[in-house]
mmCIF file of C-alpha atoms in Angstrom:
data_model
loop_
_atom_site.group_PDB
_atom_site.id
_atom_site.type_symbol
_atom_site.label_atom_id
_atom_site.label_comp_id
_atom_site.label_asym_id
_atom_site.label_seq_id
_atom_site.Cartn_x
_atom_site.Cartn_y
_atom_site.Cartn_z
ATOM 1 C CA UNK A 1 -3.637 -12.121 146.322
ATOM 2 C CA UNK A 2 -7.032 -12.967 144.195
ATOM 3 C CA UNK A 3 -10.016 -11.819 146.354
ATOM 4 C CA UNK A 4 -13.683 -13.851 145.888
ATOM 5 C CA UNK A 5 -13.884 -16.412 143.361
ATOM 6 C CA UNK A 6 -11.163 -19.270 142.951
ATOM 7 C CA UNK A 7 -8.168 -18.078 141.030
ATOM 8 C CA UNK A 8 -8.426 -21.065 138.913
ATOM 9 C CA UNK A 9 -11.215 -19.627 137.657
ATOM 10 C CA UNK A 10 -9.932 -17.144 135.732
ATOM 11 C CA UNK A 11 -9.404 -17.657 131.955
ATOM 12 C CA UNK A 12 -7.182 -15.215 129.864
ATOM 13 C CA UNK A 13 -7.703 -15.009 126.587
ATOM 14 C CA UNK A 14 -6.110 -12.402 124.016
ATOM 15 C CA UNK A 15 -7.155 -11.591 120.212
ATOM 16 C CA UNK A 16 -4.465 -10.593 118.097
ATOM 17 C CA UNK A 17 -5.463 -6.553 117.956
ATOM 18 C CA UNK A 18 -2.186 -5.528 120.764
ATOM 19 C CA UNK A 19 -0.483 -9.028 121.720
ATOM 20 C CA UNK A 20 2.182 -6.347 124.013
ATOM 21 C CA UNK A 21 -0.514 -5.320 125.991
ATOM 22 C CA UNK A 22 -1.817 -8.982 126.873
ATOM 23 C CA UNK A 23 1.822 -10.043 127.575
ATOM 24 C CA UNK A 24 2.339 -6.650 130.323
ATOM 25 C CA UNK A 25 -1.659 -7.624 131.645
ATOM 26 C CA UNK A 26 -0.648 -11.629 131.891
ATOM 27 C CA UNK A 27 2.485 -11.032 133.124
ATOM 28 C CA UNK A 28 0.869 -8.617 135.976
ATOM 29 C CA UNK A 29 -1.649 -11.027 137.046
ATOM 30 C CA UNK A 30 1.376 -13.770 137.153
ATOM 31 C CA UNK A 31 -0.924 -15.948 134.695
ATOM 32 C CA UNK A 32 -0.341 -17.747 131.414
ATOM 33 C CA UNK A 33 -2.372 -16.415 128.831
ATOM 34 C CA UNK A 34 -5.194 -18.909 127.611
ATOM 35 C CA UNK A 35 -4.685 -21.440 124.179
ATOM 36 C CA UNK A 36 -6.235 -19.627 121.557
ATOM 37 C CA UNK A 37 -5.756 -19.827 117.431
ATOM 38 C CA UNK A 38 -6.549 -17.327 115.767
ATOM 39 C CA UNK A 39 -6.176 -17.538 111.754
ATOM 40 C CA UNK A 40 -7.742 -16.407 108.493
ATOM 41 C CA UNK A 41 -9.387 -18.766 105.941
ATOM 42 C CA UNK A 42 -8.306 -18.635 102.312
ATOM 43 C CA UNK A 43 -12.021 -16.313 101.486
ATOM 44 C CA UNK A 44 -10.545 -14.265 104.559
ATOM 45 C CA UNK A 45 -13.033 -15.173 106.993
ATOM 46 C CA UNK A 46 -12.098 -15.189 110.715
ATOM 47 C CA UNK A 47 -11.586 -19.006 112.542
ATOM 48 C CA UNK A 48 -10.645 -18.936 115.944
ATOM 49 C CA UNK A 49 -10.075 -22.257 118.030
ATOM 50 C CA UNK A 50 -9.686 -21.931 121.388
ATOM 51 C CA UNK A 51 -7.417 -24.525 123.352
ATOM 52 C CA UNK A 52 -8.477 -24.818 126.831
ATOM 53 C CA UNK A 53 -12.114 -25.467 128.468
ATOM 54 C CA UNK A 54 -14.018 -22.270 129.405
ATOM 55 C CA UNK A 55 -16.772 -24.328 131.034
ATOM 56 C CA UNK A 56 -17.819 -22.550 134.182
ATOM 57 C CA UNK A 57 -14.931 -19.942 134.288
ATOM 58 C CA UNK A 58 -14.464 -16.427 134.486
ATOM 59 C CA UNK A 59 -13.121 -15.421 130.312
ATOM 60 C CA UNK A 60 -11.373 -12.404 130.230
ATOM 61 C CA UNK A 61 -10.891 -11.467 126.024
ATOM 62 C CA UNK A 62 -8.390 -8.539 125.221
ATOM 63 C CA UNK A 63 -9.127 -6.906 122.159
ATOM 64 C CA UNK A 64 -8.638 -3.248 121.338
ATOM 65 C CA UNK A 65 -9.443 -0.980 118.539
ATOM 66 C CA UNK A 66 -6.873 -0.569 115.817
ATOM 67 C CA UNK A 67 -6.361 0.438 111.970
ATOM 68 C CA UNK A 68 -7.689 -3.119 111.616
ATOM 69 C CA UNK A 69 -10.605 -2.303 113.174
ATOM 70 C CA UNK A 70 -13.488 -4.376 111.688
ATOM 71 C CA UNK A 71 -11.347 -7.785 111.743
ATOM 72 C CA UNK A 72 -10.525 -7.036 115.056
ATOM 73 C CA UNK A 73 -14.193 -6.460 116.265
ATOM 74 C CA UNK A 74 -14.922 -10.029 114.434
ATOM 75 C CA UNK A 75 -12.694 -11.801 115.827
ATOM 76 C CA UNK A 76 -13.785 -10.665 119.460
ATOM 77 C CA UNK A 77 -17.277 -11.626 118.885
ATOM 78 C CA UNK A 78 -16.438 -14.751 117.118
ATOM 79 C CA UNK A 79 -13.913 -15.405 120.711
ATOM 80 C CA UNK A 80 -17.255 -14.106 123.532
ATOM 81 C CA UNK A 81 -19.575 -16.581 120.988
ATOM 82 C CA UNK A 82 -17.560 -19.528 121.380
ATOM 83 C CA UNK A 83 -16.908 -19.092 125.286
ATOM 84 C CA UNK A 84 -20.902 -18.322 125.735
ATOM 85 C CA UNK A 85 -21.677 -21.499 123.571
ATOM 86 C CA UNK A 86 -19.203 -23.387 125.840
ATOM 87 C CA UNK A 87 -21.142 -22.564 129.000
ATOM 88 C CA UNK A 88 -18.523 -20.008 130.262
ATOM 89 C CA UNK A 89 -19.545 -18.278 133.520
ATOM 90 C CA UNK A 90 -18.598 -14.410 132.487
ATOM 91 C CA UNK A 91 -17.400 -13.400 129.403
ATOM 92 C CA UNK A 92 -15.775 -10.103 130.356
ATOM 93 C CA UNK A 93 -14.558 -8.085 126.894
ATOM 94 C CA UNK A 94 -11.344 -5.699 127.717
ATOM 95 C CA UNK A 95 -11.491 -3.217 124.987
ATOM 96 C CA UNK A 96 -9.062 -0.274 126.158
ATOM 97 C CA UNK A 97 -9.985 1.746 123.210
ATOM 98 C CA UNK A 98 -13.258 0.794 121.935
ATOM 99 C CA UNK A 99 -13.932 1.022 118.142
ATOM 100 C CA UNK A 100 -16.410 3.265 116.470
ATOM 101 C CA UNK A 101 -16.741 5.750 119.922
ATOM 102 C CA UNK A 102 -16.416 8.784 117.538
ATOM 103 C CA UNK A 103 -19.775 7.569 116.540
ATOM 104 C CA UNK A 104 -22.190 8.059 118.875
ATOM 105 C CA UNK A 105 -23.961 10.925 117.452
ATOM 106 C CA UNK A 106 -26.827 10.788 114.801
ATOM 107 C CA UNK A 107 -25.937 12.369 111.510
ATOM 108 C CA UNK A 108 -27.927 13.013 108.829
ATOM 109 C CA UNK A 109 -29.279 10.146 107.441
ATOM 110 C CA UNK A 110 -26.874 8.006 109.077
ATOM 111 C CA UNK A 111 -27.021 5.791 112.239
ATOM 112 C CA UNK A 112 -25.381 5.474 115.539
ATOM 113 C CA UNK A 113 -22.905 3.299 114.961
ATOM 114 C CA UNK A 114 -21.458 2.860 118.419
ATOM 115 C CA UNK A 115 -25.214 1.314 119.417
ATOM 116 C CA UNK A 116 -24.995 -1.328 116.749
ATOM 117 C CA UNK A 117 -21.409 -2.426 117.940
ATOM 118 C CA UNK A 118 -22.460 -2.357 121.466
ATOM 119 C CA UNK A 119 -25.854 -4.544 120.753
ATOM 120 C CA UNK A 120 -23.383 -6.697 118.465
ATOM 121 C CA UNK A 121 -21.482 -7.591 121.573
ATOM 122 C CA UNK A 122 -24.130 -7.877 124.304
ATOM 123 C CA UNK A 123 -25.680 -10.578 121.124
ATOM 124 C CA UNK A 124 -22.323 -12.424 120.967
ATOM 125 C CA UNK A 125 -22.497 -12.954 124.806
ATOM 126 C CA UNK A 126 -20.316 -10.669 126.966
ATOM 127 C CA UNK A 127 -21.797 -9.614 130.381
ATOM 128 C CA UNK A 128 -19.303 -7.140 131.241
ATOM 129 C CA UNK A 129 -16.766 -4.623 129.320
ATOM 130 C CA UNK A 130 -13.808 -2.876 130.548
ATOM 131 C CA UNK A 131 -12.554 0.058 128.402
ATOM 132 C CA UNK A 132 -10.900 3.398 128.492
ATOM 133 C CA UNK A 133 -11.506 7.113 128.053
ATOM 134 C CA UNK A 134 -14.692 6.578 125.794
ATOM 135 C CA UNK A 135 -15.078 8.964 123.382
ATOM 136 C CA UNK A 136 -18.831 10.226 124.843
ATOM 137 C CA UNK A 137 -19.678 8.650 128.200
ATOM 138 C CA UNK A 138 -23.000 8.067 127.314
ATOM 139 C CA UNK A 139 -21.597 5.451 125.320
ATOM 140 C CA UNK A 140 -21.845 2.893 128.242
ATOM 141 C CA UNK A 141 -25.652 3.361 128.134
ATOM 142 C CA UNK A 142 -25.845 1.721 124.329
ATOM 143 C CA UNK A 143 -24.798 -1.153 126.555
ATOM 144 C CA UNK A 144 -27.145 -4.404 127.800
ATOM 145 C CA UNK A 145 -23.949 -4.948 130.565
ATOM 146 C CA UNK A 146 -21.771 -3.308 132.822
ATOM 147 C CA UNK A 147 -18.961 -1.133 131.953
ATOM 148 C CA UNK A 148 -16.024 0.040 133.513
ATOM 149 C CA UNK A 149 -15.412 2.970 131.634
ATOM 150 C CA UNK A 150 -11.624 3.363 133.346
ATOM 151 C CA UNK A 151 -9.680 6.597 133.409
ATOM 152 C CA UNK A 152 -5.897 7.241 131.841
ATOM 153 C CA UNK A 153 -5.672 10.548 133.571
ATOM 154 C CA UNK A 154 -3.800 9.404 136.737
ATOM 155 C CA UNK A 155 -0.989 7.459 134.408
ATOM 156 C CA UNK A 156 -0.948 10.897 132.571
ATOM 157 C CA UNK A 157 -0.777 13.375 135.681
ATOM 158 C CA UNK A 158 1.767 11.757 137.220
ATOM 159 C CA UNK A 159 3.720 11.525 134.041
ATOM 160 C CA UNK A 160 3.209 15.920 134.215
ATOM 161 C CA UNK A 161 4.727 15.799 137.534
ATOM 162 C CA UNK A 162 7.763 13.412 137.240
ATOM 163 C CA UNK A 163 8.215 13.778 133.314
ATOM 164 C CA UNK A 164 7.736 17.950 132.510
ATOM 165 C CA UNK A 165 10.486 20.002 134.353
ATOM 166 C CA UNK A 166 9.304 23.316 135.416
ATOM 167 C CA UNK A 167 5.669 21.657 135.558
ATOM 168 C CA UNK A 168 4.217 24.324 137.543
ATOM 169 C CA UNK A 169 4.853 27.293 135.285
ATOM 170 C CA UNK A 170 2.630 25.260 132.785
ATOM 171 C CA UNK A 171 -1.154 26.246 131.615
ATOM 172 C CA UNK A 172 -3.449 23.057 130.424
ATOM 173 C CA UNK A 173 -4.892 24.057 126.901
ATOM 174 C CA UNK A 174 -8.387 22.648 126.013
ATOM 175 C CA UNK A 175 -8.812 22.161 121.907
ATOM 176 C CA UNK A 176 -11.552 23.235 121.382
ATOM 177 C CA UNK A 177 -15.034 24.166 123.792
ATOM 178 C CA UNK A 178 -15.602 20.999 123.718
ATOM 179 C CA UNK A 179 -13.043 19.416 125.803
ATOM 180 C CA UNK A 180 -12.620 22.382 128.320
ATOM 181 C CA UNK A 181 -14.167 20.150 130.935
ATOM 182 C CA UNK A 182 -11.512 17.644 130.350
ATOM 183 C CA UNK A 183 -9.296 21.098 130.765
ATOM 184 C CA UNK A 184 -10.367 22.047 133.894
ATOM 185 C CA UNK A 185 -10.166 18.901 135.549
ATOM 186 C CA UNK A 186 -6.480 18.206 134.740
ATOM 187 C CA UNK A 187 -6.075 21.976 135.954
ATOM 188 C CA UNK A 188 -7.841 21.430 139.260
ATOM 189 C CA UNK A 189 -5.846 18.277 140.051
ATOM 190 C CA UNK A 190 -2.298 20.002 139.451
ATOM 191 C CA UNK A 191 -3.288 23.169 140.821
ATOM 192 C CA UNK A 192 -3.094 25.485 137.097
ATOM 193 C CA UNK A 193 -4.542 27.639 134.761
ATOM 194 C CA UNK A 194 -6.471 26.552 131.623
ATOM 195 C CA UNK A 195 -6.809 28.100 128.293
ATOM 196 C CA UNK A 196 -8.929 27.380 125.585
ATOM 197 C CA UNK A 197 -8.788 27.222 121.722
ATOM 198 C CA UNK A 198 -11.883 28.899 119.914
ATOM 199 C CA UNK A 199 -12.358 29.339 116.363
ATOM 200 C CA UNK A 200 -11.039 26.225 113.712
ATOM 201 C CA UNK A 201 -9.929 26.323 110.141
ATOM 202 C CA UNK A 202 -12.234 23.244 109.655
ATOM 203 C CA UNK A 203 -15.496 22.124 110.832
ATOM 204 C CA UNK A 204 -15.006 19.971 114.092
ATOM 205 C CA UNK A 205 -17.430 17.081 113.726
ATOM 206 C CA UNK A 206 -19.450 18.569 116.088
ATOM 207 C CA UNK A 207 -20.702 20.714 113.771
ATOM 208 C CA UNK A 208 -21.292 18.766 111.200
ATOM 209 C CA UNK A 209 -24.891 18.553 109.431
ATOM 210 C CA UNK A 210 -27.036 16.109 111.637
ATOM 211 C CA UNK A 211 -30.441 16.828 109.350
ATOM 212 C CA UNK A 212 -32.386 19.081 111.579
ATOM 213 C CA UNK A 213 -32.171 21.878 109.172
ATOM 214 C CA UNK A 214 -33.540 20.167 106.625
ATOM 215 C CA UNK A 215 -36.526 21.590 105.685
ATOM 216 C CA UNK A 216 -40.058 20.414 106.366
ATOM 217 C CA UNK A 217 -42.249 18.130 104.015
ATOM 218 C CA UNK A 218 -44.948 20.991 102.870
ATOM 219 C CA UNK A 219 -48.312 20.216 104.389
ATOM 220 C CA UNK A 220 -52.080 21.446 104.342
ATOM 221 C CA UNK A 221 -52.003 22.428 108.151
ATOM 222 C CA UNK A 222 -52.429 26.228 108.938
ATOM 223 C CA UNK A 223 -48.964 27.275 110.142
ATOM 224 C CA UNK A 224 -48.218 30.718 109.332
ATOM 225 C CA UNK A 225 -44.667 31.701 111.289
ATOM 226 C CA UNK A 226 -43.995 34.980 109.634
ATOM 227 C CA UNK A 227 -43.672 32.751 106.012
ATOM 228 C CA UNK A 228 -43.054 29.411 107.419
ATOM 229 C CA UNK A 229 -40.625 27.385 109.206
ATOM 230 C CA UNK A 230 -37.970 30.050 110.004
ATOM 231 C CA UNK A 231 -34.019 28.489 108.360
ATOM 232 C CA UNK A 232 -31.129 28.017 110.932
ATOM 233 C CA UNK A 233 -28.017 30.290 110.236
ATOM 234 C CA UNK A 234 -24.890 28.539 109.424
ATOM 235 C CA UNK A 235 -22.578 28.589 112.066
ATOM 236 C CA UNK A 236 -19.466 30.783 110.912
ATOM 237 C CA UNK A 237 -16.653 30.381 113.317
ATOM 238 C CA UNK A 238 -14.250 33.334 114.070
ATOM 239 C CA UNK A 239 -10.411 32.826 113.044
ATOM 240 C CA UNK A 240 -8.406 30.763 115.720
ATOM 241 C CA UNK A 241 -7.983 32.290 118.953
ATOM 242 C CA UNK A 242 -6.824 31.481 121.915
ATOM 243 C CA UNK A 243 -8.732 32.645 125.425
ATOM 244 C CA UNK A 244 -6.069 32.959 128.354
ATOM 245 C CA UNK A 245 -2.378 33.922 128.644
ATOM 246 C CA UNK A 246 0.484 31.327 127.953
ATOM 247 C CA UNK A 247 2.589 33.902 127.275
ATOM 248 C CA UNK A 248 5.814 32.168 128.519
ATOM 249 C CA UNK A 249 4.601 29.373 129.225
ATOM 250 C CA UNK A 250 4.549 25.458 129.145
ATOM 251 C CA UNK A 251 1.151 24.467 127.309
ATOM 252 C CA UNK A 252 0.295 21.659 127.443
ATOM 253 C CA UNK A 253 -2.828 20.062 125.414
ATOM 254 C CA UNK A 254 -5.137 17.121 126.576
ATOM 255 C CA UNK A 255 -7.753 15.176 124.605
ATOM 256 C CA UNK A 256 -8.853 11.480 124.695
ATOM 257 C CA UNK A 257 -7.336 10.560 121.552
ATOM 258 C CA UNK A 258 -5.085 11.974 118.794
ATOM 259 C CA UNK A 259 -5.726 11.211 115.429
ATOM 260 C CA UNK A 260 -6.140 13.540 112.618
ATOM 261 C CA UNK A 261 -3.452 16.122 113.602
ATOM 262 C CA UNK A 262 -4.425 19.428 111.580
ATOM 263 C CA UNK A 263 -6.376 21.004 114.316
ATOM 264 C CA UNK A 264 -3.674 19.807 116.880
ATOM 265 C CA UNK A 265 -0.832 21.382 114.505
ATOM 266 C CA UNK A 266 -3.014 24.585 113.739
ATOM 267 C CA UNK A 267 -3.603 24.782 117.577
ATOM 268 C CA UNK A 268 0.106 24.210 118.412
ATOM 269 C CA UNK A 269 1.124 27.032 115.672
ATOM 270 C CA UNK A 270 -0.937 29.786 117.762
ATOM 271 C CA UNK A 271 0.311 28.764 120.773
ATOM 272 C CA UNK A 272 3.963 28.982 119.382
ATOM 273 C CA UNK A 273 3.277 32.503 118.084
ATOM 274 C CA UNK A 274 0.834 33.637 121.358
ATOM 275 C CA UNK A 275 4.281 33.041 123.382
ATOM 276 C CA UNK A 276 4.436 29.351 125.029
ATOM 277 C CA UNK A 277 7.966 28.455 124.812
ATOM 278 C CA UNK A 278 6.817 24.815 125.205
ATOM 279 C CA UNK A 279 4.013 22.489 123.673
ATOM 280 C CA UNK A 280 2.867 19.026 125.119
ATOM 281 C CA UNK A 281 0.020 17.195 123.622
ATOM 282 C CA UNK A 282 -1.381 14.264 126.312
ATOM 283 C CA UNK A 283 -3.712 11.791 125.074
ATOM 284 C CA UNK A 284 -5.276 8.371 125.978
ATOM 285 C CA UNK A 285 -5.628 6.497 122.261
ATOM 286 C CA UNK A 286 -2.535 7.084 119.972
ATOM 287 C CA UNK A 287 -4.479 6.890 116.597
ATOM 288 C CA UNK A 288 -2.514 8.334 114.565
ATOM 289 C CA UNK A 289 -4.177 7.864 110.938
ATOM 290 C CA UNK A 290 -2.129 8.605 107.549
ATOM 291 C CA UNK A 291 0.536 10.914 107.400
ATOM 292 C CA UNK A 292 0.013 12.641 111.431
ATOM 293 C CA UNK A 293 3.811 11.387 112.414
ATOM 294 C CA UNK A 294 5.040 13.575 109.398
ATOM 295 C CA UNK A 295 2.935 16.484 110.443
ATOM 296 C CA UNK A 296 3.267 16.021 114.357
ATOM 297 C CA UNK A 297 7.371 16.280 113.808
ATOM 298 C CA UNK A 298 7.298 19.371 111.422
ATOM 299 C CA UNK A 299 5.487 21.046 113.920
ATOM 300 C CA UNK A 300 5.901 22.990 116.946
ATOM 301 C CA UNK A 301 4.821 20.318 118.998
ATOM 302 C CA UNK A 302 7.533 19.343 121.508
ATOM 303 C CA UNK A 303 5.872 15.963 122.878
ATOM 304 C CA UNK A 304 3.098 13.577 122.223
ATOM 305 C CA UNK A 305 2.429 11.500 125.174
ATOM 306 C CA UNK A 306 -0.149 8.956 124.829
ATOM 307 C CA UNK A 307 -0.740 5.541 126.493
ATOM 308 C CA UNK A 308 -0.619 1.998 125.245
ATOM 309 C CA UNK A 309 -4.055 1.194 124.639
ATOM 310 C CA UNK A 310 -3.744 1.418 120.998
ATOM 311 C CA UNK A 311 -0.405 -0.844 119.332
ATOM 312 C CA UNK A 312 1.674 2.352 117.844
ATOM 313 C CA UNK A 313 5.388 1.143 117.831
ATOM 314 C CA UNK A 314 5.541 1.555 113.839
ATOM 315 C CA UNK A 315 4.763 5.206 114.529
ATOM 316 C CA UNK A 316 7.713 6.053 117.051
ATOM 317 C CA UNK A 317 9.876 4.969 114.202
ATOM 318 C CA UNK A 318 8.108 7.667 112.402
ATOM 319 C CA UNK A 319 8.283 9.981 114.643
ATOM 320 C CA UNK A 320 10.184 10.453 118.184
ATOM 321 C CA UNK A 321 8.379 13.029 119.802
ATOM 322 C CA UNK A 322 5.804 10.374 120.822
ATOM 323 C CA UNK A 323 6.253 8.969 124.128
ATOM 324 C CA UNK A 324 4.354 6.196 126.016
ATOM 325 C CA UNK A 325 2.784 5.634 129.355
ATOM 326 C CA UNK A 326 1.948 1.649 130.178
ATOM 327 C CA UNK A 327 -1.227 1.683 131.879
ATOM 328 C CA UNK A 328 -1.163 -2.368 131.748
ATOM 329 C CA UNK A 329 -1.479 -2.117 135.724
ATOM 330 C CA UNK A 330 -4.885 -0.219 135.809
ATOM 331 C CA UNK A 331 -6.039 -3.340 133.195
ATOM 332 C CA UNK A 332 -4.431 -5.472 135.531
ATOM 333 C CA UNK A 333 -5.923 -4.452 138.747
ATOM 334 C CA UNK A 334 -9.485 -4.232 137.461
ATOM 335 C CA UNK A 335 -9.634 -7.931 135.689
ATOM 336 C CA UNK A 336 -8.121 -8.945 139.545
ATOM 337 C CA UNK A 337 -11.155 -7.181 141.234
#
């Protein structure tokens, strides 16, 4: 049953970043999915041609992030530029795992990259996005529109409860400090413990330099500080330790997306050795970059579930320990609202 506007209304179109996904969404929404060519020019640029009129309808594009990621993100603005110059009423963008989310911070002489992207796609004429898990949520205020910024961690609870025998003798682990929030709310809703991960063989990109240390331009102003502008002291961070017992028991690890693996493997290795006779890793975007398949099944790691926001068949062949949740019916449901 469509509520409000005329179902006829509704266009479906789909970029060629995770055709699966549009199928399962299409195929929920009992809909054909919208003519649209998508090909590359002999210089490589990006022509798309889209079959069927737009004018005055609702256009819901699905694109998603992938390793492909800045043909992908063309090819979605090239699709919401064509729809807006064809007088389309919306132009909604469904971007399950947005692209560039890790950057939202300002580094040292660098920029915000997730800002540009967002302004990008306000320019190219969407007026709404639906997404996933974004990295920061202050990432939906780089945006000129609304956003749905839609949440796996239903798809992923219930997957603890039907999927993980023995469930309740389990302990959610957060990474790092970072994502202990993320933690405790998984904890809360299954009734558990949490325990969390300090101390990293590598700098998280938290840490990283962002410029403020650098020091000042020297200047004729009076300023005496006790000799100046007084240094920061590098952070040092203590070897890897783990806060809380999991002792013999089921840990199992959440983030919003796994991608490079060390800290996940070095993480998983002092759980093994602290006593948990069981490892999980859950995660929304199934990244995956390089050679993580190779490391995820030499480690200790027992099971990767992510969900299917990102395309990652090529990696199961890789590597079976990875296991998938569909969360086409969440998609679904909100393009239907």
């Amino acid at each position: 049953m469509h509520t409000g506007r005329g179902s006829k209304e509704m266009v479906l179109l789909a970029g060629t970043s995770h055709p699966e996904l549009a199928e399962l969404i299409a195929s929920r929404l009992c809909r054909q999915l919208g003519k649209v060519s998508v090909s590359t020019r002999p210089n490589r640029e990006t022509l798309v041609e889209i079959g069927d009129s737009v004018r005055g309808r609702d256009v819901f594009i699905l694109q998603t992030g992938t390793k492909d990621v800045n043909n992908h993100i063309m090819e979605l603005l090239i699709m919401a530029y064509a729809c807006k110059t064809s007088s389309a009423r919306n132009i909604v963008g469904v971007i399950p795992y947005m692209p560039y989310c890790k950057q939202s911070k300002m580094r040292k002489r660098g920029c915000i990259v997730s800002k540009l992207l967002a302004k990008m796609m306000c320019k190219a004429g969407l007026t709404h996005v639906i997404t996933m898990d974004l990295h920061q949520k202050e990432i939906q205020g780089f945006f000129d529109v609304p956003v749905d910024n839609l949440r796996a961690s239903p798809f992923l609870l219930q997957y603890i409860v039907e999927s993980i025998p023995d469930y309740r003798n389990a302990v959610i682990v957060a990474r790092n400090p970072g994502s202990a929030k993320k933690a405790t709310s998984y904890a809360e809703r299954l009734r558990l413990g949490i325990a969390v991960i300090h101390g990293e063989q590598k700098s998280s990109e938290d840490e990283e330099t962002d410029g403020r240390n650098s020091p000042p331009a020297p200047s004729t102003r009076i300023m005496d500080i006790g000799g100046g502008v007084p240094a920061l002291y590098p952070k040092e961070k203590p070897p890897i330790n783990v806060v809380g017992d999991v002792g013999g028991r089921i840990a199992i690890m959440v983030d919003d997306m796994v991608d490079d693996v060390a800290s996940c493997v070095a993480a998983a290795e002092v759980l093994k050795e602290r006593g948990a006779y069981k490892i999980y890793v859950m995660a929304t975007h199934c990244l995956l970059s390089s050679d993580a398949p190779r490391l995820i099944d030499a480690s200790p790691i027992d099971e990767v579930v992510v969900t299917n926001t990102v395309p990652h068949e090529i990696l199961k062949l890789q590597c079976h320990k990875i296991k998938t949740v569909d969360i086409s019916a969440l998609l679904a449901e909100s393009i239907r609202r």
